[in-house]
mmCIF file of C-alpha atoms in Angstrom:
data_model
loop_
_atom_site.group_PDB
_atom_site.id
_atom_site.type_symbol
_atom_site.label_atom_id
_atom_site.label_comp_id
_atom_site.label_asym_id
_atom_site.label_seq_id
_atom_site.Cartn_x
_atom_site.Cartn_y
_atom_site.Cartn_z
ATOM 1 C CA UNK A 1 49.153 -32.815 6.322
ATOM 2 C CA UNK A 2 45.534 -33.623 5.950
ATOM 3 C CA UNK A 3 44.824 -36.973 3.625
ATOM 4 C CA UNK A 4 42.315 -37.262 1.115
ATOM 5 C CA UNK A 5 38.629 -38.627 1.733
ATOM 6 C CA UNK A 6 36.500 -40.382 -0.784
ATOM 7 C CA UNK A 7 33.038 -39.642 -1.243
ATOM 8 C CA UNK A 8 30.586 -42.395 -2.116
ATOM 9 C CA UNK A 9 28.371 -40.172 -4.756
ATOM 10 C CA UNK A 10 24.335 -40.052 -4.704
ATOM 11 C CA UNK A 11 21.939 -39.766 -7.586
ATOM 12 C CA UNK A 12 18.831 -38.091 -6.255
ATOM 13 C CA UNK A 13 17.342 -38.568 -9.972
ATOM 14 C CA UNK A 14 18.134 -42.315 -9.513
ATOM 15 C CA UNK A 15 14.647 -44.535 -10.373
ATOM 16 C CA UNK A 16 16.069 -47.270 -7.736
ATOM 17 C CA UNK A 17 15.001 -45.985 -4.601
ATOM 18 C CA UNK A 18 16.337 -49.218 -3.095
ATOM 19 C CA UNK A 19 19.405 -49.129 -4.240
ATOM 20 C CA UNK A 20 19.766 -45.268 -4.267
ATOM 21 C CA UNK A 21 18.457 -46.098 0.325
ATOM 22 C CA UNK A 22 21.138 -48.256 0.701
ATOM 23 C CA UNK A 23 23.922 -46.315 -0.856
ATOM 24 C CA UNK A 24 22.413 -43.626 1.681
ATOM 25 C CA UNK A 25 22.918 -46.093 4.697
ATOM 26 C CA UNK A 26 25.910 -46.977 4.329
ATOM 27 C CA UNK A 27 27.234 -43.296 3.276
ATOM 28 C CA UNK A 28 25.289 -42.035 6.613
ATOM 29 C CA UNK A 29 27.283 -45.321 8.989
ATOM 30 C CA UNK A 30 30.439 -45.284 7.840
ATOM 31 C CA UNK A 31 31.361 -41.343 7.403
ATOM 32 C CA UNK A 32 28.054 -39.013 7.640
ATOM 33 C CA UNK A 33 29.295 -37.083 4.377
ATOM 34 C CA UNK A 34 28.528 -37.692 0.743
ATOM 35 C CA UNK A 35 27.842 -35.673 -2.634
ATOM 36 C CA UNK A 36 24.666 -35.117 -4.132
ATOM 37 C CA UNK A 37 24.415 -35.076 -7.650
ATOM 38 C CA UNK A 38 21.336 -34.117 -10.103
ATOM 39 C CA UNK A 39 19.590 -32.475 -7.460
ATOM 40 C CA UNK A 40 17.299 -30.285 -9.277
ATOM 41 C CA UNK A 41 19.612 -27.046 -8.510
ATOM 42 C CA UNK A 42 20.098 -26.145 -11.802
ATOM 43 C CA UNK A 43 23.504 -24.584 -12.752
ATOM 44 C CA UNK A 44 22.422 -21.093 -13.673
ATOM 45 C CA UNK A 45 21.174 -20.588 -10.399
ATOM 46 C CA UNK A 46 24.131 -21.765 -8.061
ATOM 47 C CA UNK A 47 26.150 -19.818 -10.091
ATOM 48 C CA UNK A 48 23.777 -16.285 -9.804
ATOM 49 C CA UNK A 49 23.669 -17.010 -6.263
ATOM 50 C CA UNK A 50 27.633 -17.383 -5.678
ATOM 51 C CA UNK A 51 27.766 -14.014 -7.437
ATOM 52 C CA UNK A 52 25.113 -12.464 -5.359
ATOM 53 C CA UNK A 53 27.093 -13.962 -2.005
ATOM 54 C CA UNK A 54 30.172 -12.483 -3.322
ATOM 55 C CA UNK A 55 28.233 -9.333 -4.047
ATOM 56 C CA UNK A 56 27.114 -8.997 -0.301
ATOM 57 C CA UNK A 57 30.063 -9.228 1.540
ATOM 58 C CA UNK A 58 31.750 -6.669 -0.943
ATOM 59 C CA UNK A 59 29.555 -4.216 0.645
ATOM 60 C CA UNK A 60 31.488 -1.848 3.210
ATOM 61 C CA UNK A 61 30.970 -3.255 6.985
ATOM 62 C CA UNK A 62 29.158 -0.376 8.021
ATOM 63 C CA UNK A 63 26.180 -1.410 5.458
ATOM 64 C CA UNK A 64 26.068 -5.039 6.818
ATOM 65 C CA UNK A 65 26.097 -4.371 9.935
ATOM 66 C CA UNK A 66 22.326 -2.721 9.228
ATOM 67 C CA UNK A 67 21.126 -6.073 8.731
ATOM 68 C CA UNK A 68 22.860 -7.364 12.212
ATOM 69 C CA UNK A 69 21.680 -10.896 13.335
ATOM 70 C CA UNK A 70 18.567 -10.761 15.238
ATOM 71 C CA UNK A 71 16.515 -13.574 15.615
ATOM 72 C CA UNK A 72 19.301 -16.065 14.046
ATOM 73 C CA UNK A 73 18.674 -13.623 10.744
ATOM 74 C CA UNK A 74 20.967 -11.488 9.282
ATOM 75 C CA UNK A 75 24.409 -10.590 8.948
ATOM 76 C CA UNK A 76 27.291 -11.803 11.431
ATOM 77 C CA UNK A 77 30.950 -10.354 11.424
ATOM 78 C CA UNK A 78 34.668 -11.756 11.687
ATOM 79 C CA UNK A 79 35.177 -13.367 14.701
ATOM 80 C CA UNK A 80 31.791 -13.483 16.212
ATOM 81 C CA UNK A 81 31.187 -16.472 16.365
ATOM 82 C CA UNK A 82 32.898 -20.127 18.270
ATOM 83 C CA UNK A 83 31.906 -23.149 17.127
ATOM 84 C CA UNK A 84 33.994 -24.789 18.894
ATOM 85 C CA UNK A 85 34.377 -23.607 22.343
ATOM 86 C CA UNK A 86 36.961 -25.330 23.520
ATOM 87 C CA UNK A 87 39.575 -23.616 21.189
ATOM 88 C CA UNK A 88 41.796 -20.847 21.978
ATOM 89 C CA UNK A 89 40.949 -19.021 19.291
ATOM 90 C CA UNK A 90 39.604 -15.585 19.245
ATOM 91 C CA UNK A 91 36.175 -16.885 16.983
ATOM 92 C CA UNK A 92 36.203 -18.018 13.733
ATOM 93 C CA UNK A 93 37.310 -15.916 10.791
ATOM 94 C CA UNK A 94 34.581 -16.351 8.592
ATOM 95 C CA UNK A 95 31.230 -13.349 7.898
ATOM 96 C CA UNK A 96 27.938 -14.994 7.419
ATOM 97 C CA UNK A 97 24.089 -14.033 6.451
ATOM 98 C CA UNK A 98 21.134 -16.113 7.379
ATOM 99 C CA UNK A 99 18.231 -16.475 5.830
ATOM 100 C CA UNK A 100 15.381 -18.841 7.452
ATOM 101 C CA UNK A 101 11.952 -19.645 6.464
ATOM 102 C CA UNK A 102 9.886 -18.091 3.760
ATOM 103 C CA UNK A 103 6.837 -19.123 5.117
ATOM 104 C CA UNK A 104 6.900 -19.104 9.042
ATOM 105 C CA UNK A 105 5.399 -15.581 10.095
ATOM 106 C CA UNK A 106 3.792 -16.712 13.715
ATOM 107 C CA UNK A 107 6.024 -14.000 15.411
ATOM 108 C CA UNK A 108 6.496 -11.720 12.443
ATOM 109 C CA UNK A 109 8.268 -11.938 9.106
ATOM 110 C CA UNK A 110 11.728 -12.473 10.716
ATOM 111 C CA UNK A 111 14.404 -12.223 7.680
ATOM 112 C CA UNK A 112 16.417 -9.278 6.931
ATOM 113 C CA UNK A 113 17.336 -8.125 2.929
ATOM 114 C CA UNK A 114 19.919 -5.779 1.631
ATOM 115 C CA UNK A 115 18.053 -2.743 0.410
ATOM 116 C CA UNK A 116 17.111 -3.650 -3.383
ATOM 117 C CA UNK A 117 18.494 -0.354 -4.846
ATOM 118 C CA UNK A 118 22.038 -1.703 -3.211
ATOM 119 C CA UNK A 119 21.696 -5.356 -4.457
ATOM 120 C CA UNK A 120 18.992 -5.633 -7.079
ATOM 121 C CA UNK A 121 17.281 -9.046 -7.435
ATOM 122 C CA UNK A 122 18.943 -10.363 -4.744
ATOM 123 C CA UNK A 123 16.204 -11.208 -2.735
ATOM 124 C CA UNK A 124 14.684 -13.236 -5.451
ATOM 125 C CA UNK A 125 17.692 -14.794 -6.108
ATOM 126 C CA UNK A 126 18.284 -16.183 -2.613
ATOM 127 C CA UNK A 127 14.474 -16.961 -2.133
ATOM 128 C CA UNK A 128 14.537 -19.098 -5.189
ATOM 129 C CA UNK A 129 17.789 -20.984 -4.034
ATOM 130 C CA UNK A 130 16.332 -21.843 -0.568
ATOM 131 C CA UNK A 131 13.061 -22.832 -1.968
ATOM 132 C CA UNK A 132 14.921 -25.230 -4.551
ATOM 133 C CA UNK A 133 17.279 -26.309 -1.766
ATOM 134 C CA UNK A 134 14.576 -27.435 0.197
ATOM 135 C CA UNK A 135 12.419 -29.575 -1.860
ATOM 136 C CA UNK A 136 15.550 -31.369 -3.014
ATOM 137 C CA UNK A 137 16.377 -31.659 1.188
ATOM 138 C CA UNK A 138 12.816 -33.225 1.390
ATOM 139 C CA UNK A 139 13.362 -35.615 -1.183
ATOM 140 C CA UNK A 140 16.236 -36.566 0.213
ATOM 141 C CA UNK A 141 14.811 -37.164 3.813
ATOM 142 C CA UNK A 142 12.534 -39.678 2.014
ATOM 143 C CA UNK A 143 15.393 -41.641 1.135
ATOM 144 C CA UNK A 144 16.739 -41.138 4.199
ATOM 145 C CA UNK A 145 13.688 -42.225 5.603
ATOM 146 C CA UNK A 146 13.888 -45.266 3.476
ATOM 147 C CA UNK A 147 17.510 -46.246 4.788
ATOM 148 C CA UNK A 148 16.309 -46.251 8.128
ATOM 149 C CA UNK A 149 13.764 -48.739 7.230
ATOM 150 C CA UNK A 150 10.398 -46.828 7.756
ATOM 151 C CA UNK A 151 7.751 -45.524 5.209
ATOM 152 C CA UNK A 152 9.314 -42.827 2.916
ATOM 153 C CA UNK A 153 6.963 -39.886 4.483
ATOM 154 C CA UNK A 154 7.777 -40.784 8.338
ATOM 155 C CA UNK A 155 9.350 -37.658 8.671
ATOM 156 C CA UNK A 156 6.087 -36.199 7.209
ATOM 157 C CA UNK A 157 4.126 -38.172 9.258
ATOM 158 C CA UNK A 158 6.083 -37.210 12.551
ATOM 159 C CA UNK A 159 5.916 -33.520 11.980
ATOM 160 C CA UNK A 160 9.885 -32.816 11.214
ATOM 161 C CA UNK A 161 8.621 -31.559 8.026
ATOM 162 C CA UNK A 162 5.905 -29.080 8.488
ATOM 163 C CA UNK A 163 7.409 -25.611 8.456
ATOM 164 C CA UNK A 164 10.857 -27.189 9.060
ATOM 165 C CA UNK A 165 13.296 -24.990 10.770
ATOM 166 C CA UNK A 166 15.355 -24.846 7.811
ATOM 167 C CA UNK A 167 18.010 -21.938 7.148
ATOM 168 C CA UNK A 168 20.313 -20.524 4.060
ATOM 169 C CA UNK A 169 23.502 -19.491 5.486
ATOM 170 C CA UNK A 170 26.322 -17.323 3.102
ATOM 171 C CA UNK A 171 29.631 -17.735 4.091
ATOM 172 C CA UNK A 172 32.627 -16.225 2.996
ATOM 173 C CA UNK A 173 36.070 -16.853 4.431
ATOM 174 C CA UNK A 174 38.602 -14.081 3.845
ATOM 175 C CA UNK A 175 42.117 -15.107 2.499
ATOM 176 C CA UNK A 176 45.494 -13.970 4.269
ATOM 177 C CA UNK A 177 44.703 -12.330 7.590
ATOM 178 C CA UNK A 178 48.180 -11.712 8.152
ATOM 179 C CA UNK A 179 47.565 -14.132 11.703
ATOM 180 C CA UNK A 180 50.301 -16.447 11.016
ATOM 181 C CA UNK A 181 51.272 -16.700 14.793
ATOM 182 C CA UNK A 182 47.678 -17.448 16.029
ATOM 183 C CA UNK A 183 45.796 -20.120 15.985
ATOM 184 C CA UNK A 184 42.923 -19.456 13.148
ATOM 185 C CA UNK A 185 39.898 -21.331 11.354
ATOM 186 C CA UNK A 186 37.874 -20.603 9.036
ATOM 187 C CA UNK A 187 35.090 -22.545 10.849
ATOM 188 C CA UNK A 188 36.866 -24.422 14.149
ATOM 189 C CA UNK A 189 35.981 -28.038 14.699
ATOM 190 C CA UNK A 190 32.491 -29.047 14.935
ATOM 191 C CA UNK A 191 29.525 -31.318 14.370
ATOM 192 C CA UNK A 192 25.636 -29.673 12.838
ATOM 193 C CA UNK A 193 22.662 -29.585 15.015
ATOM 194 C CA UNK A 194 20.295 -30.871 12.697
ATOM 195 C CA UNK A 195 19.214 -33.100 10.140
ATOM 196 C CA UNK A 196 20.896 -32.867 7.236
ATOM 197 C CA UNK A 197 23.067 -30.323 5.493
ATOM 198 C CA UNK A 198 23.538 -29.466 1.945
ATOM 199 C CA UNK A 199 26.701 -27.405 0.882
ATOM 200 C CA UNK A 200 27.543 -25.828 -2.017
ATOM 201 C CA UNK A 201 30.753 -24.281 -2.307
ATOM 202 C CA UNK A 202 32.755 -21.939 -5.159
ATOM 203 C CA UNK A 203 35.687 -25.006 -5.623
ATOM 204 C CA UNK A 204 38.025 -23.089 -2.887
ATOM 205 C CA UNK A 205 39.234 -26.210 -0.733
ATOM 206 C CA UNK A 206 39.738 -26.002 3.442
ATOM 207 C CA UNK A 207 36.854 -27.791 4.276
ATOM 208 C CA UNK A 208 38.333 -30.901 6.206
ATOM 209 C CA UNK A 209 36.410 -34.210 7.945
ATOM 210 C CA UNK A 210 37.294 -36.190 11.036
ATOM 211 C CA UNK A 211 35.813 -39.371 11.281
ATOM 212 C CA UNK A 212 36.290 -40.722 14.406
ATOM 213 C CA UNK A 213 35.568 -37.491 17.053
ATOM 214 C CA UNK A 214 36.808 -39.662 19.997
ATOM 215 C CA UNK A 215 39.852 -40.462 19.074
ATOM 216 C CA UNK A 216 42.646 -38.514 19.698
ATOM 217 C CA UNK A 217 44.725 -37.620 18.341
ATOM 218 C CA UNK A 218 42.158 -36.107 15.797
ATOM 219 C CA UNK A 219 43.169 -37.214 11.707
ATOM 220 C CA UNK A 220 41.584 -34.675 9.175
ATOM 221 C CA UNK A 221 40.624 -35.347 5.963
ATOM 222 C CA UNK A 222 40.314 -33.204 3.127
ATOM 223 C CA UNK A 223 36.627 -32.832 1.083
ATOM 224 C CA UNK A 224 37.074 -32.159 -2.077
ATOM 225 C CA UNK A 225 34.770 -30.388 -4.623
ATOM 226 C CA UNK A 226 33.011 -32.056 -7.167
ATOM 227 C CA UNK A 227 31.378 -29.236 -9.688
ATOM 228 C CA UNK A 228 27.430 -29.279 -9.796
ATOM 229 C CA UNK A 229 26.903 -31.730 -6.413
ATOM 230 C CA UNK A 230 26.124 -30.965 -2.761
ATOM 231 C CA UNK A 231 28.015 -32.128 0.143
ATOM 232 C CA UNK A 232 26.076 -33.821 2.393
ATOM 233 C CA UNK A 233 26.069 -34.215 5.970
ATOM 234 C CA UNK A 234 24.293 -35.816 8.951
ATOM 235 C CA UNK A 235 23.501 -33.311 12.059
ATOM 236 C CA UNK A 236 23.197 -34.238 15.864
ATOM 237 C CA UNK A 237 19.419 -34.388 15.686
ATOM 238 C CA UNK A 238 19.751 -37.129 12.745
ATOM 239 C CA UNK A 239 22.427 -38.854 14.973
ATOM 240 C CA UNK A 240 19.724 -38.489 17.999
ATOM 241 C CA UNK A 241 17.023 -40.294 16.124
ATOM 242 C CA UNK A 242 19.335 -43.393 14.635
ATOM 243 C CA UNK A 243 21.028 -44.009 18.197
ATOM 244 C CA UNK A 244 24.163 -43.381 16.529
ATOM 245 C CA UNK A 245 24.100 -45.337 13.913
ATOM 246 C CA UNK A 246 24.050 -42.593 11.181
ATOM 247 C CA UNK A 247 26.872 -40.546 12.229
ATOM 248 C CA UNK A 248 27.075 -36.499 12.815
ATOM 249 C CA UNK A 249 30.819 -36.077 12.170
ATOM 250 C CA UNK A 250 33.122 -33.212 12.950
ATOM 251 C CA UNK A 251 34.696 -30.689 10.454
ATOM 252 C CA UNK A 252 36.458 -27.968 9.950
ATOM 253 C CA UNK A 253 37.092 -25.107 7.722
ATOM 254 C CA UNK A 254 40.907 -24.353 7.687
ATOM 255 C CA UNK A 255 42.073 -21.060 6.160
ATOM 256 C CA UNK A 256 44.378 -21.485 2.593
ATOM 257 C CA UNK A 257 45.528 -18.170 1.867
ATOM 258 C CA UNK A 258 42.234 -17.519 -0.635
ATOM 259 C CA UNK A 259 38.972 -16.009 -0.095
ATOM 260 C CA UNK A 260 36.183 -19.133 0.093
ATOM 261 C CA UNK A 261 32.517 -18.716 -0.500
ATOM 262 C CA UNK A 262 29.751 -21.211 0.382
ATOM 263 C CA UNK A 263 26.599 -22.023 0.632
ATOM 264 C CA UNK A 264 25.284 -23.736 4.116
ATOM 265 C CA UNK A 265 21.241 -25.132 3.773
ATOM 266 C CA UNK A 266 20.180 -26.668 7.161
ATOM 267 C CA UNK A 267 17.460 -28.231 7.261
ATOM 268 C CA UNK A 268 15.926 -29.163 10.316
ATOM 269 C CA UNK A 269 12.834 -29.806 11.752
ATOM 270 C CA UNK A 270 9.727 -27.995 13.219
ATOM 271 C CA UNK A 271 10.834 -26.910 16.715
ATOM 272 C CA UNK A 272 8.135 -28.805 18.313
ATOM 273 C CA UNK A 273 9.018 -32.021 16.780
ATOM 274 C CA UNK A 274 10.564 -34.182 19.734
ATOM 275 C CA UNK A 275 13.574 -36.197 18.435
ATOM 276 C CA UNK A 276 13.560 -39.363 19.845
ATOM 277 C CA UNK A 277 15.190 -42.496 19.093
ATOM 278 C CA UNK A 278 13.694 -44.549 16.367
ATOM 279 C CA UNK A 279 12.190 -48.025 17.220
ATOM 280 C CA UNK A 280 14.013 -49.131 13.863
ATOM 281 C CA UNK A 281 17.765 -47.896 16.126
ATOM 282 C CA UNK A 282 17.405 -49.436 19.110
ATOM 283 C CA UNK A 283 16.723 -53.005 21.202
ATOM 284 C CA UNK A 284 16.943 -54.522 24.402
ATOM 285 C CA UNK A 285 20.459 -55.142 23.846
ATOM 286 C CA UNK A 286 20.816 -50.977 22.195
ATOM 287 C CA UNK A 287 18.968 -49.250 24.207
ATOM 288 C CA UNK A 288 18.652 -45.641 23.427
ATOM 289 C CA UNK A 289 21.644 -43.442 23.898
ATOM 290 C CA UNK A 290 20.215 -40.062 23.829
ATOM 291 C CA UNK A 291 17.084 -39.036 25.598
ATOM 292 C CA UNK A 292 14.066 -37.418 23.981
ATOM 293 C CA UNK A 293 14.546 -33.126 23.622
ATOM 294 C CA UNK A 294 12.128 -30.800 21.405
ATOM 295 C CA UNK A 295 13.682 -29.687 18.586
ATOM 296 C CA UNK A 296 13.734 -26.622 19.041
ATOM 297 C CA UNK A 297 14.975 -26.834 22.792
ATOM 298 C CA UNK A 298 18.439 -28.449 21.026
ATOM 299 C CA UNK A 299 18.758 -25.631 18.879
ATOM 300 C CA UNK A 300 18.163 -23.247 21.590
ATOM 301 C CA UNK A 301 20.917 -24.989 23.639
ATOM 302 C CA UNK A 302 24.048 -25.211 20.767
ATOM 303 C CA UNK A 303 23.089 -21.511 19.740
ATOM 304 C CA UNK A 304 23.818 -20.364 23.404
ATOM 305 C CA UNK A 305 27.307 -22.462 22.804
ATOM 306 C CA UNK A 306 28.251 -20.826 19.688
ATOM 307 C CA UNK A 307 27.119 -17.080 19.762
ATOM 308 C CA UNK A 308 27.902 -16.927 24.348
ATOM 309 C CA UNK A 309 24.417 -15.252 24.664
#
């Protein structure tokens, strides 16, 4: 039986930025989760946009699957994705719907919407999340910033943050799949490939941490839900740029017999950024762990692993 994991909690409204940076710090070493609370999200909103996830995935397959993924938008099914390959596991039994930028149209507007005479409003709905979502993500990476000791626009100044590759993913995990004898998650084990995620979830518990990835074997933790915050967590590309010393840890979704809906926002940067380690992570005696890689070139490469094309 999983244990229980304590959260440290974060103010973004907090008027100490120092303090507010170091509670950040050590939240990002010693676990690479924490909530997020007064984050400008108001609770009207999360609430019309849990309904309007609910409201999607009631629609019959057959209508969803007009709006199949292309382009890392749209609409994935049961099963179709692994995101961790090295389970036995068929894929994980979860549906999704992704939603990336509102403002990138270099190749084309790229997202997909459910017909507005299906779902009316919808699209407004969800565009107003992300764009919420996002400036409190930027604020945040300010802070972040801040921990890391560097000026609080580096990731400004560096180019993460114009046109970020940032993306809204729905999620909803059925309940009892009647797959007792098979090995089944809701999402399998696995760390985020970018910079920082912010989750917001209907209350539904399964989402489980494991601190130390290395160690085997692995100890899960259970996340629990605290009404009106975001979880919180550091991706790989983070962990790339601090040398390790902000952590990207693993989790898990694990199926409990209810139907779970959530609210994924990644936000990670322009694909031409290159992450690289920061001079503030590293010395002769640390050298840098992880070589430099364009952004988007990581994405590119963890995609391939999850999706098998």
């Amino acid at each position: 039986m999983a244990g229980s994991l304590q959260l440290p909690i974060i103010d973004l409204a907090s008027s100490d930025c120092i303090s507010t940076s170091s509670s950040i710090r050590q939240a990002c070493m010693n676990c690479g989760f924490f909530y997020l609370t007064n984050h400008g999200v108001e609770g009207d909103l999360l609430c019309e946009v849990l309904e309007g996830n609910k409201k999607f995935f009631e629609l019959p397959l057959e209508e969803k699957m007009k709006l199949a993924r292309k382009e890392n938008r749209g609409y994935t099914p049961l099963y179709a994705e692994n995101l961790d390959p090295s389970s036995s596991a068929k894929g994980d039994s979860k549906e999704s719907f992704y939603i990336g930028s509102l403002e990138d149209t270099t190749n084309g507007y790229l997202n997909q919407w459910p017909p507005d005479e299906i779902l009316p409003c919808w699209r407004s709905t969800m565009e107003n999340y992300y764009k919420k979502v996002l400036e409190a993500g930027k604020r945040l990476i300010s802070l972040v910033a801040l921990a890391l000791d560097l000026e609080e626009n580096f990731f400004y100044d560096i180019g993460a943050l114009n046109q970020p590759n940032s993306f809204l993913r729905l999620l909803h995990y059925p309940g009892d799949l009647g797959l007792a004898d098979e090995e089944t998650y809701g999402a399998s084990a696995h760390s985020d490939y970018g910079m920082i995620t912010l989750l917001a979830t209907d209350g539904v518990g399964g989402l489980q941490v494991c601190r130390e990835k290395a160690k085997e074997p692995r100890v899960w933790e259970d996340v629990h839900y605290v009404p009106g915050a975001f979880i919180v967590n550091i991706g790989d590309m983070m962990e790339r740029w601090t040398n390790g010393l902000f952590r990207s840890t693993l989790h898990r979704v694990m199926p409990t017999g209810q139907m779970r809906y959530s609210m994924a926002f990644f936000l990670d940067p322009n694909p031409d950024c290159v992450v690289e380690c920061l001079k503030t992570c590293c010395s002769e005696s640390y050298p840098p762990r992880f070589p430099p890689i364009r952004s988007g070139d990581y994405m590119e490469e963890r995609f391939k692993l999850t999706y098998g094309s």
